[in-house]
Backbone as a ProteinNet text record, in pm:
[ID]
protein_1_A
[PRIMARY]
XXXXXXXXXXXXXXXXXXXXXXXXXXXXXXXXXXXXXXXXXXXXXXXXXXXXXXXXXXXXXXXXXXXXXXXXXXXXXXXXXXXXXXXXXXXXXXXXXXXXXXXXXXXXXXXXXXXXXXXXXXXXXXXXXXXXXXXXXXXXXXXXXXXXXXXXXXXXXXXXXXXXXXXXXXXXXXXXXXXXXXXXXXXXXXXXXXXXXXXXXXXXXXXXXXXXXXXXXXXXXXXXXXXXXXXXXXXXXXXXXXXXXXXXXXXXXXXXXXXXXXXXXXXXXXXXXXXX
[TERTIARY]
-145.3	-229	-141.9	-192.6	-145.4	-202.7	-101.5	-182.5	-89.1	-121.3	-52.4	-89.2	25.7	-39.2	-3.2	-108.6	-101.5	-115.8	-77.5	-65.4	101.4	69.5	164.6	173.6	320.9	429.5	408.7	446.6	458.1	569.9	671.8	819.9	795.6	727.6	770.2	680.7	588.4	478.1	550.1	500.7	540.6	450.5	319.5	234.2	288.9	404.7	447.8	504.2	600.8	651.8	568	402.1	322.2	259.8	206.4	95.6	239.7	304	449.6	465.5	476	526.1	320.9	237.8	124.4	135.9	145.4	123.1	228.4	318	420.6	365.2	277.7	285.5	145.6	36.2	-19.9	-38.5	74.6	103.9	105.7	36.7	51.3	160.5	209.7	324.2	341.8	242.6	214.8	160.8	153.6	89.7	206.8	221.3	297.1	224.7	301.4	259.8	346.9	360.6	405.3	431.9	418.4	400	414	332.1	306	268.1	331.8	298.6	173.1	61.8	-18.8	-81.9	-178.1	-200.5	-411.7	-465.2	-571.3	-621.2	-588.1	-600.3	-621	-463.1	-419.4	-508.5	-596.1	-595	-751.8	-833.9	-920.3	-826.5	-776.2	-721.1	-606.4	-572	-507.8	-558.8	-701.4	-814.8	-857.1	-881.8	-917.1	-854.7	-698	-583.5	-615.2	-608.2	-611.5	-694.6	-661.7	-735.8	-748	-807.2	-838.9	-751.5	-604.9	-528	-473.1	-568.2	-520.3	-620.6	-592	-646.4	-740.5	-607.6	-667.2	-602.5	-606.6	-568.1	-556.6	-433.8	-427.7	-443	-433.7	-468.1	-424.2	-360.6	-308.7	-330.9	-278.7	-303.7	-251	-298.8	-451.3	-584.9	-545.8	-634.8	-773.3	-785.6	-909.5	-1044.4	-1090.5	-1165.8	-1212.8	-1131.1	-1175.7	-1156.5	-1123	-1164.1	-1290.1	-1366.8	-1569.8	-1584.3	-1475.7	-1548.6	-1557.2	-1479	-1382.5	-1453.9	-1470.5	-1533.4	-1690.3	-1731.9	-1847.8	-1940.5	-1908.3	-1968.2	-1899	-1944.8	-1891.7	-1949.9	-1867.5	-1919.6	-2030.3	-2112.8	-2201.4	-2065.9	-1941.4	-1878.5	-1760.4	-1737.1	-1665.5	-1794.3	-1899	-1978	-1988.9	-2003.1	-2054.5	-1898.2	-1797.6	-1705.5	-1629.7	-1706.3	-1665.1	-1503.2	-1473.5	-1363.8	-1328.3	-1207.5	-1196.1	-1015.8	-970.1	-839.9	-783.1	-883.6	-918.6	-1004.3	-948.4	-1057.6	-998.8	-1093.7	-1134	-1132.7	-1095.8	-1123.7	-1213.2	-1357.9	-1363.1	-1528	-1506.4	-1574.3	-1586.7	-1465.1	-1438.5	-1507.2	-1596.9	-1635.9	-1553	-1491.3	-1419.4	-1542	-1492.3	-1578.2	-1443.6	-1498.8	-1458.4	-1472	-1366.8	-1379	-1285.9	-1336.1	-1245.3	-1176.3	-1051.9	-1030.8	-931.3	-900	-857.8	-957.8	-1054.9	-1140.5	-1120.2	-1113.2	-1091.4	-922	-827.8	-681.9	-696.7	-811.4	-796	-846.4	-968.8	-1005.2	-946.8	-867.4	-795.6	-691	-621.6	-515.5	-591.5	-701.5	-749	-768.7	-843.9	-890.8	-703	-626.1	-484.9	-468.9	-501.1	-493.3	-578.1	-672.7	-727.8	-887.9	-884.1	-1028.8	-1189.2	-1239.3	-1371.3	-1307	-1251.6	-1191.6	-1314.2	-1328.5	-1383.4	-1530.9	-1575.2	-1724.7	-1620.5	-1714.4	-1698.8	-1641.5	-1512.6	-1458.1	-1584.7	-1527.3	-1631.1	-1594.9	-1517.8	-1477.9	-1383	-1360.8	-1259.9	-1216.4	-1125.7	-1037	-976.1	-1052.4	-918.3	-903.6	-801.8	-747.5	-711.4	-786	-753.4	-886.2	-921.3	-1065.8	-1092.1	-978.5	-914.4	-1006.7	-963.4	-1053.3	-988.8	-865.8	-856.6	-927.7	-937.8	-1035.8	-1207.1	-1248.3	-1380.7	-1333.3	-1276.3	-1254.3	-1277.2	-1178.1	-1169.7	-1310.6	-1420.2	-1550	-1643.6	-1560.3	-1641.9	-1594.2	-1453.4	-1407.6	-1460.5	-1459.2	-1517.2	-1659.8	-1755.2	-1897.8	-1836.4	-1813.3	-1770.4	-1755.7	-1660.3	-1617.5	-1704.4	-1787.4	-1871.8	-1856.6	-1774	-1726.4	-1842.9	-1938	-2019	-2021.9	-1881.8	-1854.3	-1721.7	-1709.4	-1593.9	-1626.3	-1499.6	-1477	-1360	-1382.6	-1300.4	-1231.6	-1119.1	-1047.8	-997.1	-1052.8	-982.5	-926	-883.1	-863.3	-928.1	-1000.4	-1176.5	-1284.8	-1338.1	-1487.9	-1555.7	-1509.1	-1602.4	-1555.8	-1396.9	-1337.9	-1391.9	-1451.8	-1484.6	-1592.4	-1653.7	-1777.5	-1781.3	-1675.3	-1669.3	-1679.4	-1608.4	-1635.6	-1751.7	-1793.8	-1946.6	-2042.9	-2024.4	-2117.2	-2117.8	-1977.5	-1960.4	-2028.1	-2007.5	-2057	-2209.9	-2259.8	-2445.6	-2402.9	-2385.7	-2374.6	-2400.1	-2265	-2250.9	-2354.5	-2446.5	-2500.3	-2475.2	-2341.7	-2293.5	-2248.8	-2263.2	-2291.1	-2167.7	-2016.8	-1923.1	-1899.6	-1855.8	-1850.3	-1710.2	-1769.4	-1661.4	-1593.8	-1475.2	-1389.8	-1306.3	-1290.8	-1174.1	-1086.6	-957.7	-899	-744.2	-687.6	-601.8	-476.2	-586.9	-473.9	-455.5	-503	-487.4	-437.4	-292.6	-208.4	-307.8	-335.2	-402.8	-507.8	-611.3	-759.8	-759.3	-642.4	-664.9	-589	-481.4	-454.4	-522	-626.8	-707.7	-819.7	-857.1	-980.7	-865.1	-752.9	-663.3	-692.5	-676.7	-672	-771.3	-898.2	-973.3	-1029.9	-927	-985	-927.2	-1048	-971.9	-942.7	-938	-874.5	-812.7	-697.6	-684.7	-623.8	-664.7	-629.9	-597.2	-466.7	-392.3	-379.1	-464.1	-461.4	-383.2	-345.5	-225.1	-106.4	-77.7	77.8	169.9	248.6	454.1	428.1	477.6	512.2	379.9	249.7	145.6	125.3	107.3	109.8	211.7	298.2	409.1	396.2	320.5	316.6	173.3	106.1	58.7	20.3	-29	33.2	-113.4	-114.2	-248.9	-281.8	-201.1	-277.7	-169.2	-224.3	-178	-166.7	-148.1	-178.9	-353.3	-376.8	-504.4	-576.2	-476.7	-527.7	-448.5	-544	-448.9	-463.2	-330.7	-307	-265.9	-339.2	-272.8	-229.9	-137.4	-90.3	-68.9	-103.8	-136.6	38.2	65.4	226.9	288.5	380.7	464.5	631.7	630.4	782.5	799	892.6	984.9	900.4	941.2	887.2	994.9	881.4	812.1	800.8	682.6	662.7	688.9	661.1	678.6	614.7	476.4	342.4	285.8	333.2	403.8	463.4	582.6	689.2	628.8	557.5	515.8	435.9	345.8	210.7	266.9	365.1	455.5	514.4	542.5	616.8	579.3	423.4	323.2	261.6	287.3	224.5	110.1	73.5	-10.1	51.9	-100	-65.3	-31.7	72.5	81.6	90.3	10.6	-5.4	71.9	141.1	200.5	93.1	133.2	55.3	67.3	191	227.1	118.7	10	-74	-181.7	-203.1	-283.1	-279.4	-156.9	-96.9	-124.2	-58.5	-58	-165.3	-360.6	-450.7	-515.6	-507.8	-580.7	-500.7	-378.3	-344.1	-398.6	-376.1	-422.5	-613.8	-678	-810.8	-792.4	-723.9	-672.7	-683.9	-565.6	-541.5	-685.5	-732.1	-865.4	-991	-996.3	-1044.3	-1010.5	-869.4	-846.3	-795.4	-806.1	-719.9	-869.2	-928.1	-1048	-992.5	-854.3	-843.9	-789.6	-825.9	-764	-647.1	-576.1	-439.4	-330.3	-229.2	-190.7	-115.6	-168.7	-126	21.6	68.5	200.9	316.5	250	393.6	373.2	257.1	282.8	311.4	335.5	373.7	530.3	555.1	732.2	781.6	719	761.5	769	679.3	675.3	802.3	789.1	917.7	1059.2	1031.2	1142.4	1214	1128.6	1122	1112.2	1059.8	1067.7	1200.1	1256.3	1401.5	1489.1	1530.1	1568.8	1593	1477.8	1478.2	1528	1573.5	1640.2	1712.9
4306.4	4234.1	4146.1	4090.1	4058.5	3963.5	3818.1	3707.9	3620.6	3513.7	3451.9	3354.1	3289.1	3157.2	3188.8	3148.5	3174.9	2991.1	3041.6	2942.5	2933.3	2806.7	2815.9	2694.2	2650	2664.3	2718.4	2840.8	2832.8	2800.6	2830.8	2867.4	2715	2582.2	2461.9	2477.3	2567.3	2559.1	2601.6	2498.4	2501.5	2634.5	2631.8	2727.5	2849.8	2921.6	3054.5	2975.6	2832.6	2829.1	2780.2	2755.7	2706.5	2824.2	2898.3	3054.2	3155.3	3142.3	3249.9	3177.1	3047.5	3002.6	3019.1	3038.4	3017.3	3199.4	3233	3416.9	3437.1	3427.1	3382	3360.9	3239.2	3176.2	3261.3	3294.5	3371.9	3492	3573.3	3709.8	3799	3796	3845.8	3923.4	3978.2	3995.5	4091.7	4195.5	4264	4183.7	4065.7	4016	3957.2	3952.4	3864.8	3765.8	3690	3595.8	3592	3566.4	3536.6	3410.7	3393.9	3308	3412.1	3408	3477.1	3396.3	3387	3314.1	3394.6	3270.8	3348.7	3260.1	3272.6	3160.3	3190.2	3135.8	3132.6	3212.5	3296.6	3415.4	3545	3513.5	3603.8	3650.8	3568.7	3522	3689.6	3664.5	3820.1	3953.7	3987.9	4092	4131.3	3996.4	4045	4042.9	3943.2	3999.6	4123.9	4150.3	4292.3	4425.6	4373.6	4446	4448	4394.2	4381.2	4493.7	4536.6	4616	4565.2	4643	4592.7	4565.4	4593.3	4471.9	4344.1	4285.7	4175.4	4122	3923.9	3860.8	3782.4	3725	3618.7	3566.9	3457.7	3380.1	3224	3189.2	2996.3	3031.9	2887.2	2870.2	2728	2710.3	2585.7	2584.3	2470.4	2452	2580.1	2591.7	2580.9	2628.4	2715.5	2809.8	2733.3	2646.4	2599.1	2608.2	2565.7	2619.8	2734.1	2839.4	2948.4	3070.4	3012.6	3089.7	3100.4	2989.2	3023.6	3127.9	3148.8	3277.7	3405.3	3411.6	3562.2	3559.7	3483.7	3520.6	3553.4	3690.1	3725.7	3627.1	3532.2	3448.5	3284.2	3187.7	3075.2	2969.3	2889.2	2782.3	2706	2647.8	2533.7	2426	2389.5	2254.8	2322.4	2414.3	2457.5	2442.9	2458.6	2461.6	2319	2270.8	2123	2018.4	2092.3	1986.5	2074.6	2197.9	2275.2	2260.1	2312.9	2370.5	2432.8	2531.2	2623.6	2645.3	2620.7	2649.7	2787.4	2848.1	2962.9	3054.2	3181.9	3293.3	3399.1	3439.6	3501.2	3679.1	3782.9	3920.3	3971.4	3969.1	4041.1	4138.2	4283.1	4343.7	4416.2	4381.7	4448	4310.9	4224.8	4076.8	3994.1	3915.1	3768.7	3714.8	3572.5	3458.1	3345.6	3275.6	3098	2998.5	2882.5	2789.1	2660.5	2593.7	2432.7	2376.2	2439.2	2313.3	2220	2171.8	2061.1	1926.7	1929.6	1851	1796.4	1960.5	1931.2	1867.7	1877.3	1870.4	1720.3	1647.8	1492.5	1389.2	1478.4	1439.8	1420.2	1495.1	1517.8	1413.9	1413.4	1254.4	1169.3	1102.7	1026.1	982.7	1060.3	1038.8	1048.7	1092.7	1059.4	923.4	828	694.6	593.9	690.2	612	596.8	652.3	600.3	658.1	570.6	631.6	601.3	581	547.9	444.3	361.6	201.5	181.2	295	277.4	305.3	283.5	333.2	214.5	239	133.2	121.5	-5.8	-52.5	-11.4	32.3	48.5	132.5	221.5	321.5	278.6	325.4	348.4	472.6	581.6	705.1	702.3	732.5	697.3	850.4	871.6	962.3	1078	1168	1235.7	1380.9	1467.9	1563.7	1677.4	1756.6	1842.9	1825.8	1739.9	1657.7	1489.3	1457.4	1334.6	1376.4	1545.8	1562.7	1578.2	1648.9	1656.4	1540.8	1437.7	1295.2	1235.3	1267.1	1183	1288.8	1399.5	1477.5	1439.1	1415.9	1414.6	1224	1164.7	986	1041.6	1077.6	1133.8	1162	1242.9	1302.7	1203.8	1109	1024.6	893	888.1	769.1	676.7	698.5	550.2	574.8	441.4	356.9	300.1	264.1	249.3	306.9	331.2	449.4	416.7	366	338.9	419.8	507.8	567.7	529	544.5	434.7	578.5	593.6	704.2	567.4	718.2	658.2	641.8	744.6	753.9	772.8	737.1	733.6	894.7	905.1	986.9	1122.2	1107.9	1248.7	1288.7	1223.3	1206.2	1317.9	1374.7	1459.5	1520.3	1597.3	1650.6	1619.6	1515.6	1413.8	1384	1334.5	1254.8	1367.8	1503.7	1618.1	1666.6	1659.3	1682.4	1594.2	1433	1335.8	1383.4	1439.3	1440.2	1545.1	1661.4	1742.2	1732.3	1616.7	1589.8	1487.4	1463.2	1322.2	1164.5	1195.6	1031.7	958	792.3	744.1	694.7	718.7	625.9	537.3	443.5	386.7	411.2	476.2	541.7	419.9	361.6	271.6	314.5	269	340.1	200.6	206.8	93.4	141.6	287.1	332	278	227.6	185.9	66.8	-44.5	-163.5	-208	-174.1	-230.3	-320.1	-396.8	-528.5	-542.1	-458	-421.1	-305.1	-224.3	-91.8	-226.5	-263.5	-358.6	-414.9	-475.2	-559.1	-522	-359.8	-262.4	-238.8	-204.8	-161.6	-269	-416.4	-497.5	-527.2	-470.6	-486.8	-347.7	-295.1	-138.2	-175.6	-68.2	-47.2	79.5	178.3	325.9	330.5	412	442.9	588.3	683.1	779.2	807.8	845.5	872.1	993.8	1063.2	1210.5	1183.5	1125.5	1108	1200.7	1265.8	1338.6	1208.6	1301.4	1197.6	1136.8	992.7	868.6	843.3	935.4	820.8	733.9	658.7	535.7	448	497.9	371.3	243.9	206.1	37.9	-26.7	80.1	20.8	-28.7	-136.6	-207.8	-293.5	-368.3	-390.6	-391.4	-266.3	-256	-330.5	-372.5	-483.5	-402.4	-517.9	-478.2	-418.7	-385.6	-273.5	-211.4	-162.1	-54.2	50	158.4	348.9	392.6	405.4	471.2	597.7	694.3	827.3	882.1	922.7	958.5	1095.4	1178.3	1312.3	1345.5	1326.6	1332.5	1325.5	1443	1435	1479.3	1485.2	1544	1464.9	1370.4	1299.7	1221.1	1199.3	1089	1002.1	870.9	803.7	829.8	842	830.7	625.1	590	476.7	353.6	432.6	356.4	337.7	438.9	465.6	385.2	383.6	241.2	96.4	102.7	-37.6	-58.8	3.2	-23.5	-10.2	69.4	62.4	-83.3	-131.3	-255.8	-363.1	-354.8	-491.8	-456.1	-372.8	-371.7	-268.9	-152.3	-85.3	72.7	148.4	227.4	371	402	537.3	649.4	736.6	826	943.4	1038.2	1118.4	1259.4	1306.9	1424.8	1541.6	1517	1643.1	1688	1554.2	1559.7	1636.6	1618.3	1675.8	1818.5	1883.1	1996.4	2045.1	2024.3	2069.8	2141.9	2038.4	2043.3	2116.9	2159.7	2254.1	2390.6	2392.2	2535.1	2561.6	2436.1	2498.6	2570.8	2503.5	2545.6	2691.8	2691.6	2813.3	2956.4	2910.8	3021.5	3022	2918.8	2998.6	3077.4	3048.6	3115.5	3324.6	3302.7	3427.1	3484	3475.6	3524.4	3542.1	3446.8	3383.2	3299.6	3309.4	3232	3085.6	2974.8	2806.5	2785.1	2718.6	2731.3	2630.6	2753	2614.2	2540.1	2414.9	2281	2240.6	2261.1	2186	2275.7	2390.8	2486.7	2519.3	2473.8	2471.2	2369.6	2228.2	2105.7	2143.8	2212.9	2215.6	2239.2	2361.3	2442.4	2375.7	2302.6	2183.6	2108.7	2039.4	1942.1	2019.9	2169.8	2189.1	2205.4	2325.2	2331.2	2199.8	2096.6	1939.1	1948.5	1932	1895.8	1984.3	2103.9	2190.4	2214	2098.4	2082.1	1963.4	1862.6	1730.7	1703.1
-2615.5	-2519.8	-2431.1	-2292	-2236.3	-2175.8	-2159.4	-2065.4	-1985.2	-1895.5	-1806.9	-1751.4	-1686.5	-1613.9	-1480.3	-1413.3	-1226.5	-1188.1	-1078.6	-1004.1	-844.8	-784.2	-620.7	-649.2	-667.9	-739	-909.6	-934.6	-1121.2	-1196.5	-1115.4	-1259.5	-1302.4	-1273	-1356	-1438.4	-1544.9	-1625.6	-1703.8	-1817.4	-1960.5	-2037.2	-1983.8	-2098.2	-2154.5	-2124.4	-2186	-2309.8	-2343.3	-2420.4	-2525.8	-2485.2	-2587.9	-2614.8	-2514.2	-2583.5	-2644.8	-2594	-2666.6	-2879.1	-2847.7	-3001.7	-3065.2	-3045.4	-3067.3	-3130.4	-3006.2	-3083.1	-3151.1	-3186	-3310	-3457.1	-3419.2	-3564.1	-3596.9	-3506.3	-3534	-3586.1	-3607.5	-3620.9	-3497	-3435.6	-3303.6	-3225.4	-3271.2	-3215	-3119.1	-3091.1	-2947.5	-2843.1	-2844.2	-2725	-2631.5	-2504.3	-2414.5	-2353.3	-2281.8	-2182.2	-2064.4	-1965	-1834.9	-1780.7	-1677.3	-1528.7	-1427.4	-1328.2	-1217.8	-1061.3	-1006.7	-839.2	-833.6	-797.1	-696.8	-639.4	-509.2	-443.1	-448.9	-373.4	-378.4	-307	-222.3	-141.4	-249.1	-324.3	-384.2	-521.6	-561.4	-725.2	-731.9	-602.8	-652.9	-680.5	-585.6	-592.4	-719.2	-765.9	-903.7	-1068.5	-997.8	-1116.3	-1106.1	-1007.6	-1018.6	-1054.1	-985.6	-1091.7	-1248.7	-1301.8	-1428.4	-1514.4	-1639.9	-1739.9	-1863.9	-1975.6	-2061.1	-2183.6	-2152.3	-2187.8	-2140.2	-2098.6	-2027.4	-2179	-2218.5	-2288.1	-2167.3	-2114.2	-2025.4	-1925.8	-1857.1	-1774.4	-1760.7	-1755.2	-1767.7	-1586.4	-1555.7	-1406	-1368.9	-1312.2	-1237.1	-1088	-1014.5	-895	-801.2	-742	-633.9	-695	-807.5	-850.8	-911.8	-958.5	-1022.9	-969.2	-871.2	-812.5	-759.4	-701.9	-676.9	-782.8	-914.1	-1051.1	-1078.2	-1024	-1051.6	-971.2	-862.6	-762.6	-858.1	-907.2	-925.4	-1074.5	-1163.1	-1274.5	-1249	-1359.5	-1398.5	-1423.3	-1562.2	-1611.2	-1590.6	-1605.8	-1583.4	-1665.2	-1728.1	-1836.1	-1805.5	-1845	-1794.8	-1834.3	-1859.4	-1854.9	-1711	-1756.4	-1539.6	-1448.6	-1458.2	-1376.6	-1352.4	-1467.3	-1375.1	-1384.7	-1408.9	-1359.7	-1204.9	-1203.9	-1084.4	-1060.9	-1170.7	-1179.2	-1286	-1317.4	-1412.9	-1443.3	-1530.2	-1557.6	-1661.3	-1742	-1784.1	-1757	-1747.5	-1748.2	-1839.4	-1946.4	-2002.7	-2032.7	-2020.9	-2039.6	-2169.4	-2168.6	-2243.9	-2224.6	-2282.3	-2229.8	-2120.8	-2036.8	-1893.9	-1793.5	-1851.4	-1783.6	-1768.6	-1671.7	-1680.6	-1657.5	-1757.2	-1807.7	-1761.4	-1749.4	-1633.9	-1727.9	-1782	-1881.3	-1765.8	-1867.2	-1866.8	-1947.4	-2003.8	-2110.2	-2086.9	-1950.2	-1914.9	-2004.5	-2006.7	-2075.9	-2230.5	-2333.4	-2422.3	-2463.3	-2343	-2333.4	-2345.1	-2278.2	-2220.6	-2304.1	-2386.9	-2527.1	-2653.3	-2674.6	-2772.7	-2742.4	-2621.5	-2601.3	-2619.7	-2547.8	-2557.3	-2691.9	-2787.2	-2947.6	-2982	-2981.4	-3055.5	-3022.5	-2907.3	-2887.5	-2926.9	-2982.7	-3082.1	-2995.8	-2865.1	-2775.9	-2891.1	-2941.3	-2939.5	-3148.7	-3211.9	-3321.8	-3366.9	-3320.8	-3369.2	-3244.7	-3200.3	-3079	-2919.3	-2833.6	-2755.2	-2665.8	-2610.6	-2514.7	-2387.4	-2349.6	-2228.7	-2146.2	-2052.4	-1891.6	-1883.3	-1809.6	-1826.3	-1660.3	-1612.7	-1427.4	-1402.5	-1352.6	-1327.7	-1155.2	-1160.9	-997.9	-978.9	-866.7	-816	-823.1	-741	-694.4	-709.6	-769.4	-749.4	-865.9	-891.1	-1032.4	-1202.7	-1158.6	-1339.6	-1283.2	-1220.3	-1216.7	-1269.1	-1213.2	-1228.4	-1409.1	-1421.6	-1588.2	-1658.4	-1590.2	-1650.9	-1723.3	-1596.6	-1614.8	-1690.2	-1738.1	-1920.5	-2035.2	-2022.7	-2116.6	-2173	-2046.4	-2098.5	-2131.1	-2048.6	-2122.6	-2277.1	-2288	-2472.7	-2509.2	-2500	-2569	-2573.5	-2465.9	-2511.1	-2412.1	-2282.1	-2244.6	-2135	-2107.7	-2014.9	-1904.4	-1884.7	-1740.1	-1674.7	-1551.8	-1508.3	-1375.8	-1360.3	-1185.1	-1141.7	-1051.9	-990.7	-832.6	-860.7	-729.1	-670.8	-511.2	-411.3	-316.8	-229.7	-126	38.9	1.4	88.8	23.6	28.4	-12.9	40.3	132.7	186.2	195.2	129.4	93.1	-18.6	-153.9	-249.3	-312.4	-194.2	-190.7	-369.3	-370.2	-456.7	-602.1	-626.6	-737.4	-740.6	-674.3	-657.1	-709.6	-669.1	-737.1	-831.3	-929.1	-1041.7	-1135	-1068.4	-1181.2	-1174.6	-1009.8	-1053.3	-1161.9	-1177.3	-1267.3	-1392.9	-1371.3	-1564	-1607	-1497.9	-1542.5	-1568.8	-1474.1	-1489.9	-1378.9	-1350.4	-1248	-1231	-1192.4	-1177.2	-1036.4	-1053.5	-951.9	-856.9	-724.2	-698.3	-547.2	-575.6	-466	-442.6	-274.1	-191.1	-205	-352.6	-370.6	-369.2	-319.7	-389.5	-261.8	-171	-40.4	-63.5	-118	-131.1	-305.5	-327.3	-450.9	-571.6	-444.1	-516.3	-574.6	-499.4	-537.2	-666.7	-633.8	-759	-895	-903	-1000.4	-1088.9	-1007.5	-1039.3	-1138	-1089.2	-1124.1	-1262.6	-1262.8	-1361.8	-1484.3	-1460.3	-1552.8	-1603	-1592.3	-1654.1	-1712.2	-1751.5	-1778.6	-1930.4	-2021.6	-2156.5	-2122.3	-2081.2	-2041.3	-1894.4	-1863.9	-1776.6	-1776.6	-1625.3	-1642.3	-1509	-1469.7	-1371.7	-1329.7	-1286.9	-1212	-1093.1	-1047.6	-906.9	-933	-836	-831.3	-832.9	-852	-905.9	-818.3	-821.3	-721.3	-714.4	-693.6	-614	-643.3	-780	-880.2	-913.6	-863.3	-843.8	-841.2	-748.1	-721.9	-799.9	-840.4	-923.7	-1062.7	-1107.4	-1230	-1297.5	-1403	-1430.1	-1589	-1652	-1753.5	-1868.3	-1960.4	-2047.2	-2218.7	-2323.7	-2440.7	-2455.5	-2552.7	-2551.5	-2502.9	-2378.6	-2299.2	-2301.6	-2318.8	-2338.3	-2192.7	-2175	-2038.5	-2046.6	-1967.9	-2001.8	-1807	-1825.2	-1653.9	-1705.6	-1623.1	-1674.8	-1600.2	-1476.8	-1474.6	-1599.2	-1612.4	-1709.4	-1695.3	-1599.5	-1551.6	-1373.9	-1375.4	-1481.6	-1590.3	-1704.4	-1787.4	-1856.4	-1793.6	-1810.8	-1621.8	-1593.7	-1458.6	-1440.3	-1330.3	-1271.3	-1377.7	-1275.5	-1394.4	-1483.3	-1616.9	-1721.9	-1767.5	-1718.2	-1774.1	-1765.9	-1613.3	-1633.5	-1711.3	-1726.9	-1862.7	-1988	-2053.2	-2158	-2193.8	-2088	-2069.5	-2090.1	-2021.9	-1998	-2198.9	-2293.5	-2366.5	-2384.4	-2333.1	-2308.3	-2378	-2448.1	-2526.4	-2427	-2411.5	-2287.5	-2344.9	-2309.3	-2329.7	-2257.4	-2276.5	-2164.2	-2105.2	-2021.6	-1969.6	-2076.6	-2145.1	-2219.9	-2352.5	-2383.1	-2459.5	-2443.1	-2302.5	-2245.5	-2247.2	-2176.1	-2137.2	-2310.2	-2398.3	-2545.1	-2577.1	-2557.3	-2645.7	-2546.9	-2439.6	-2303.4	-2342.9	-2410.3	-2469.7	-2561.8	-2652.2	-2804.6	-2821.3	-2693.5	-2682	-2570.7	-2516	-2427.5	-2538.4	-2646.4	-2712.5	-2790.9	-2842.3	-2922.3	-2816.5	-2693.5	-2589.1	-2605.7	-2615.4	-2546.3	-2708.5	-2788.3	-2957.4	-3029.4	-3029.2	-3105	-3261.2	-3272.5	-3357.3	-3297	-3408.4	-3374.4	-3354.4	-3200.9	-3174.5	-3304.4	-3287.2	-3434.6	-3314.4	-3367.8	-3325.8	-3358	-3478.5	-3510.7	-3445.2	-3468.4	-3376.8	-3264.9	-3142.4	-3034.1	-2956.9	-3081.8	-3039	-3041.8	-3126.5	-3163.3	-3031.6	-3000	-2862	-2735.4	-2782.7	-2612.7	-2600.1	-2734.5	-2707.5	-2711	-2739.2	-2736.1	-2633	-2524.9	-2410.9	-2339.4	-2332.5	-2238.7	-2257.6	-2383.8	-2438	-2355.6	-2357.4	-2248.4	-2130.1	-2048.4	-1948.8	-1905.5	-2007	-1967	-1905
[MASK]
++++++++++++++++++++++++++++++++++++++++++++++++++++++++++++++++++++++++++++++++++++++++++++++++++++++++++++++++++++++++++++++++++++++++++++++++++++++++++++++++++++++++++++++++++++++++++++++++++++++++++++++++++++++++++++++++++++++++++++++++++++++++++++++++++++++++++++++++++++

């Protein structure tokens, strides 16, 4: 069997060295994995390539969104976070998933969120389709309030439809231009979650002792804002947690068995390590 990760830019994706050590420990040993360039133009025409040895498909940027096109079936949690980072082969049907979600959950609960009730206030910065993730994975977990800091309001459309979706009301501020105003929203957060590309979070700062910061950036690490919340006392979380538990639910997607966890953690760090 056969599967892969798409996406424009790919060669920097880790997922072959996590679904490769996964079908390993699994027994598996006819199956491959890849990386494959493809862009969003590109992404029907090479589903449609495909036969019935294909397993599946990881999906990175650009691709998330126009994976609901191209799949048969589509999750009610891609649907309403309207976006999709897996698809599925089976039956000669592609089927459309999310498990960026369960990737953000699983960090989150390793930091302990949702351990002792449900934190009060969460902050994810940034509007993008791991921000729409962001505000399922706080639903799951329980958290009540969620302010989301853009940088327009009115670019936001999209966010704003996911939350009707999911059923949740965040409060969405255009604070990401003003240092001072996102800071501020920062310091009073018990969660934070940084969907911003490298550098965008730089200058900003805020979060203290008992707050879990997770910056989904993970290369370079410690990103900027990272260090500073590390610094000020704050529990950081890296992206790579993320990246880990969105495979390990990847592979039970496309195998049907539970990804082993300890040996596709090995593989990560081994590969991060590799790349130092």
């Amino acid at each position: 069997m056969h599967a892969a990760v798409l996406g424009s830019p790919v060669a920097h994706s880790l997922s072959p060295a996590l679904h490769t050590a996964a079908y390993a420990a699994l027994g598996l040993h006819d199956w491959s994995y890849e990386r494959c360039e493809c862009d969003e133009a590109g992404l029907p025409l090479f589903v449609a390539g495909l036969d019935r040895e294909w397993a599946g498909l990881s999906l990175t940027m650009p691709l998330k969104r126009v994976a609901l096109e191209v799949a048969d079936e589509v999750s009610p949690l891609a649907t309403a976070t309207g976006a999709a980072n897996t698809l599925v082969l089976r039956d000669g049907r592609w089927s459309a998933h999310n498990t960026d979600v369960a990737g953000l959950v699983a960090a989150l609960r390793g930091a302990g969120v949702g351990a002792t009730g449900a934190a009060g206030r969460a902050v994810v910065l940034g509007a993008g389709g791991t921000a729409q993730a962001s505000l399922a994975a706080l639903r799951e977990l329980g958290v009540p309030e969620v302010d989301v800091l853009v940088r327009s309001v009115e670019r936001a459309g999209e966010l704003r439809a996911a939350a009707d979706r999911l059923g949740v009301s965040p409060t969405v501020r255009a604070a990401l231009t003003d240092p001072s105003s996102a800071t501020a929203a920062i310091t009073e957060a018990d969660i934070v979650i940084s969907t911003l590309p490298a550098g965008a979070a730089d200058a900003l700062a805020g979060a203290g002792p008992g707050t879990v910061v997770l910056d989904v950036v993970y290369a370079p690490w410690p990103t900027r804002f990272a260090a500073t919340a590390a610094a000020a006392g704050a529990h950081v979380v890296s992206g790579l947690e993320m990246l880990l538990h969105q495979a390990v639910a990847q592979v039970e997607l496309m195998t049907g068995r539970p990804g082993p966890v300890a040996e596709m953690r090995s593989a990560l760090d081994e590969a991060v390590a590799a790349r130092a």
